[in-house]
Coordinates of C-alpha atoms and ligand atoms in Angstrom, one line a residue:
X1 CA 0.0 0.0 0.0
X2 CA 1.5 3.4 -1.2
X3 CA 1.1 6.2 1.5
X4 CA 2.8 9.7 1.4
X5 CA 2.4 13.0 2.5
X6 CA 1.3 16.3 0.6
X7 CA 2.7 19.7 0.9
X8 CA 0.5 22.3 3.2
X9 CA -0.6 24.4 0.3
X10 CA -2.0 21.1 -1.3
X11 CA -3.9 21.0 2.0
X12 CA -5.1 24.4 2.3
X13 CA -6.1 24.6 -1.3
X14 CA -8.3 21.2 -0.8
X15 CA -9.9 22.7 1.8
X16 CA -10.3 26.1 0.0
X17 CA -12.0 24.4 -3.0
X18 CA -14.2 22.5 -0.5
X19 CA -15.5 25.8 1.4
X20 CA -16.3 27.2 -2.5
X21 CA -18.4 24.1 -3.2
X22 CA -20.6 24.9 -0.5
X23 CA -22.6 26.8 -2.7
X24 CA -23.7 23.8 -4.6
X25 CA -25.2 21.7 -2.0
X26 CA -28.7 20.7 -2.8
X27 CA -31.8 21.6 -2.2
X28 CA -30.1 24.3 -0.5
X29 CA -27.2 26.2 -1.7
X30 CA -24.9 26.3 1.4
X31 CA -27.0 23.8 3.5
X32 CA -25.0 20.4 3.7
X33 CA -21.5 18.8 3.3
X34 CA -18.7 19.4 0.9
X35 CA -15.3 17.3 0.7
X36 CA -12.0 17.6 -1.9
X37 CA -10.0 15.1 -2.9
X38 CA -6.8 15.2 -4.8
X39 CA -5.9 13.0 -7.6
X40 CA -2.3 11.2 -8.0
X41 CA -2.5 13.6 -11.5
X42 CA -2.6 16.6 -9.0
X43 CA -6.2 17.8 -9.9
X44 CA -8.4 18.9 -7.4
X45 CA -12.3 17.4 -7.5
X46 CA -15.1 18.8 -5.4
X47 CA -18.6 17.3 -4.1
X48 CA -21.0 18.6 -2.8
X49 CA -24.1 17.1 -0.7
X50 CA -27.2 16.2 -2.6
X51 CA -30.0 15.7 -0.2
X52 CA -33.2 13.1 -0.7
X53 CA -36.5 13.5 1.6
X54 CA -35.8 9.9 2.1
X55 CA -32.1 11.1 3.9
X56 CA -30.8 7.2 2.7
X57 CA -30.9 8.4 -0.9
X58 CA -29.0 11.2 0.4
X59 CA -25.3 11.8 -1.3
X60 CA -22.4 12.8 0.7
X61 CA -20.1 15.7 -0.5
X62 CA -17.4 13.0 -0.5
X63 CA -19.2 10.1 -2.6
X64 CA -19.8 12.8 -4.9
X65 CA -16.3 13.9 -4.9
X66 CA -14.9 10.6 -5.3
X67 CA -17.6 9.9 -8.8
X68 CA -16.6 13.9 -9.9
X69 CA -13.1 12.4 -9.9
X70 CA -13.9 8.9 -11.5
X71 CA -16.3 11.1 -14.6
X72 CA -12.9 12.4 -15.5
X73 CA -11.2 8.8 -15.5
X74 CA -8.8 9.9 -12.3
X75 CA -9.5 6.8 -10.0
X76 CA -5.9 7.3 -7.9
X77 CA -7.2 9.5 -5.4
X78 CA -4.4 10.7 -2.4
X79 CA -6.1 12.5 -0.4
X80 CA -9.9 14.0 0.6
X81 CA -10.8 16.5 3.3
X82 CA -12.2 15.3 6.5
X83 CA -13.6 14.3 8.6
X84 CA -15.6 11.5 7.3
X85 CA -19.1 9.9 8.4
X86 CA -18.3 6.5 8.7
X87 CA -20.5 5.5 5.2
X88 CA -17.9 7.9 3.5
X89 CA -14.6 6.2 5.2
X90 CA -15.9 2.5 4.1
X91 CA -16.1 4.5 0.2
X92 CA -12.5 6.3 1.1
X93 CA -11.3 2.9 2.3
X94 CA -12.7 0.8 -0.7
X95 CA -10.9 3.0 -3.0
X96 CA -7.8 2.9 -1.7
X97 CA -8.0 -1.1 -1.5
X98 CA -8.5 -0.6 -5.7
X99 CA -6.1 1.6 -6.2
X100 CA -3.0 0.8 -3.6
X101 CA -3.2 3.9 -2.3
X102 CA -3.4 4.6 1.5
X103 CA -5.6 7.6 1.2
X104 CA -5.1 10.9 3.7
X105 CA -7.3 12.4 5.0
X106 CA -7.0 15.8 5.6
X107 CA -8.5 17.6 8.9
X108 CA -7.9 20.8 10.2
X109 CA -7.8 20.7 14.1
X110 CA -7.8 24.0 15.9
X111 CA -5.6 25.4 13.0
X112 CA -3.6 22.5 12.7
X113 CA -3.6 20.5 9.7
X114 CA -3.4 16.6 10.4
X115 CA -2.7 14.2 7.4
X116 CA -3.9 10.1 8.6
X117 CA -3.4 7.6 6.5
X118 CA -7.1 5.7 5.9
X119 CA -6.3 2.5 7.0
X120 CA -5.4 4.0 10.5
X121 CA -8.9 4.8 10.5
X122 CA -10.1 1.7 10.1
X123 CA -8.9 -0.3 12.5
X124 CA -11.1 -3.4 11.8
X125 CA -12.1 -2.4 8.3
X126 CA -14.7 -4.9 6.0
X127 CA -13.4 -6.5 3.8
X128 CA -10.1 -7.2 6.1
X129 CA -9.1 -9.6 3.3
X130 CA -10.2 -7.4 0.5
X131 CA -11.0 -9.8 -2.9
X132 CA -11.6 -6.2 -5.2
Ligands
LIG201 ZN1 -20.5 10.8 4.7

Protein backbone atom coordinates (compact mmCIF):
# COMPACT_ATOMS: atom_id res chain seq x y z
CA UNK A 1 0.00 0.00 0.00
CA UNK A 2 1.46 3.39 -1.17
CA UNK A 3 1.11 6.16 1.54
CA UNK A 4 2.77 9.70 1.42
CA UNK A 5 2.41 13.03 2.50
CA UNK A 6 1.32 16.29 0.59
CA UNK A 7 2.67 19.75 0.92
CA UNK A 8 0.50 22.26 3.16
CA UNK A 9 -0.65 24.36 0.33
CA UNK A 10 -1.99 21.09 -1.34
CA UNK A 11 -3.91 21.01 2.05
CA UNK A 12 -5.14 24.39 2.27
CA UNK A 13 -6.07 24.62 -1.31
CA UNK A 14 -8.29 21.17 -0.81
CA UNK A 15 -9.86 22.74 1.80
CA UNK A 16 -10.28 26.12 -0.05
CA UNK A 17 -11.96 24.43 -2.96
CA UNK A 18 -14.22 22.50 -0.53
CA UNK A 19 -15.54 25.77 1.41
CA UNK A 20 -16.30 27.17 -2.52
CA UNK A 21 -18.44 24.11 -3.24
CA UNK A 22 -20.56 24.86 -0.51
CA UNK A 23 -22.62 26.81 -2.67
CA UNK A 24 -23.68 23.77 -4.56
CA UNK A 25 -25.18 21.72 -2.00
CA UNK A 26 -28.75 20.71 -2.77
CA UNK A 27 -31.76 21.59 -2.22
CA UNK A 28 -30.15 24.34 -0.45
CA UNK A 29 -27.19 26.20 -1.70
CA UNK A 30 -24.91 26.28 1.43
CA UNK A 31 -27.00 23.76 3.49
CA UNK A 32 -25.02 20.42 3.69
CA UNK A 33 -21.53 18.76 3.27
CA UNK A 34 -18.68 19.44 0.87
CA UNK A 35 -15.27 17.33 0.67
CA UNK A 36 -11.95 17.63 -1.91
CA UNK A 37 -10.03 15.07 -2.93
CA UNK A 38 -6.85 15.22 -4.80
CA UNK A 39 -5.88 13.04 -7.57
CA UNK A 40 -2.26 11.20 -7.97
CA UNK A 41 -2.50 13.61 -11.46
CA UNK A 42 -2.56 16.61 -9.04
CA UNK A 43 -6.21 17.78 -9.89
CA UNK A 44 -8.40 18.86 -7.38
CA UNK A 45 -12.28 17.39 -7.49
CA UNK A 46 -15.07 18.77 -5.43
CA UNK A 47 -18.65 17.29 -4.09
CA UNK A 48 -21.03 18.59 -2.80
CA UNK A 49 -24.12 17.06 -0.66
CA UNK A 50 -27.21 16.24 -2.57
CA UNK A 51 -29.96 15.73 -0.22
CA UNK A 52 -33.21 13.06 -0.70
CA UNK A 53 -36.51 13.54 1.64
CA UNK A 54 -35.79 9.85 2.10
CA UNK A 55 -32.08 11.09 3.90
CA UNK A 56 -30.77 7.16 2.71
CA UNK A 57 -30.90 8.43 -0.94
CA UNK A 58 -29.00 11.25 0.40
CA UNK A 59 -25.29 11.78 -1.32
CA UNK A 60 -22.40 12.79 0.69
CA UNK A 61 -20.13 15.67 -0.51
CA UNK A 62 -17.36 12.97 -0.46
CA UNK A 63 -19.21 10.09 -2.61
CA UNK A 64 -19.76 12.83 -4.89
CA UNK A 65 -16.29 13.92 -4.94
CA UNK A 66 -14.91 10.58 -5.35
CA UNK A 67 -17.56 9.90 -8.78
CA UNK A 68 -16.63 13.87 -9.86
CA UNK A 69 -13.07 12.41 -9.89
CA UNK A 70 -13.95 8.93 -11.55
CA UNK A 71 -16.29 11.08 -14.56
CA UNK A 72 -12.86 12.42 -15.49
CA UNK A 73 -11.25 8.78 -15.52
CA UNK A 74 -8.81 9.89 -12.26
CA UNK A 75 -9.46 6.76 -9.96
CA UNK A 76 -5.92 7.27 -7.90
CA UNK A 77 -7.18 9.49 -5.41
CA UNK A 78 -4.41 10.67 -2.41
CA UNK A 79 -6.14 12.50 -0.41
CA UNK A 80 -9.92 13.99 0.62
CA UNK A 81 -10.78 16.52 3.30
CA UNK A 82 -12.21 15.26 6.52
CA UNK A 83 -13.60 14.30 8.60
CA UNK A 84 -15.61 11.54 7.34
CA UNK A 85 -19.05 9.85 8.41
CA UNK A 86 -18.30 6.54 8.66
CA UNK A 87 -20.53 5.50 5.18
CA UNK A 88 -17.92 7.90 3.54
CA UNK A 89 -14.56 6.18 5.17
CA UNK A 90 -15.93 2.54 4.09
CA UNK A 91 -16.15 4.47 0.21
CA UNK A 92 -12.46 6.31 1.12
CA UNK A 93 -11.27 2.91 2.31
CA UNK A 94 -12.73 0.84 -0.73
CA UNK A 95 -10.87 3.02 -3.05
CA UNK A 96 -7.83 2.88 -1.67
CA UNK A 97 -8.04 -1.08 -1.50
CA UNK A 98 -8.47 -0.62 -5.75
CA UNK A 99 -6.14 1.57 -6.23
CA UNK A 100 -3.00 0.75 -3.65
CA UNK A 101 -3.23 3.86 -2.32
CA UNK A 102 -3.36 4.57 1.52
CA UNK A 103 -5.61 7.62 1.17
CA UNK A 104 -5.05 10.89 3.65
CA UNK A 105 -7.29 12.36 4.96
CA UNK A 106 -7.02 15.77 5.63
CA UNK A 107 -8.46 17.59 8.86
CA UNK A 108 -7.87 20.80 10.23
CA UNK A 109 -7.84 20.71 14.14
CA UNK A 110 -7.78 23.95 15.94
CA UNK A 111 -5.56 25.36 13.02
CA UNK A 112 -3.63 22.51 12.73
CA UNK A 113 -3.63 20.45 9.70
CA UNK A 114 -3.43 16.60 10.37
CA UNK A 115 -2.69 14.18 7.39
CA UNK A 116 -3.95 10.11 8.56
CA UNK A 117 -3.42 7.63 6.45
CA UNK A 118 -7.15 5.72 5.92
CA UNK A 119 -6.28 2.49 7.00
CA UNK A 120 -5.45 4.02 10.54
CA UNK A 121 -8.86 4.76 10.46
CA UNK A 122 -10.12 1.70 10.08
CA UNK A 123 -8.89 -0.30 12.49
CA UNK A 124 -11.08 -3.45 11.79
CA UNK A 125 -12.12 -2.39 8.29
CA UNK A 126 -14.68 -4.90 6.04
CA UNK A 127 -13.37 -6.50 3.84
CA UNK A 128 -10.12 -7.15 6.14
CA UNK A 129 -9.08 -9.56 3.28
CA UNK A 130 -10.24 -7.36 0.50
CA UNK A 131 -11.01 -9.80 -2.94
CA UNK A 132 -11.58 -6.24 -5.16
ZN1 LIG B 1 -20.46 10.84 4.71
Amino acid sequence: MIQSKIIQEQCEELFAQAAATLTNTFPKSGEGYTAAVLTKKGHIYTGASYCSDTYTLTMHGEAVALAHANLHGEREIVAITGPNCHICKQLIYENSLRSGIDILVIIKEKDKIKQIPISKLMPYPWPDKPNL
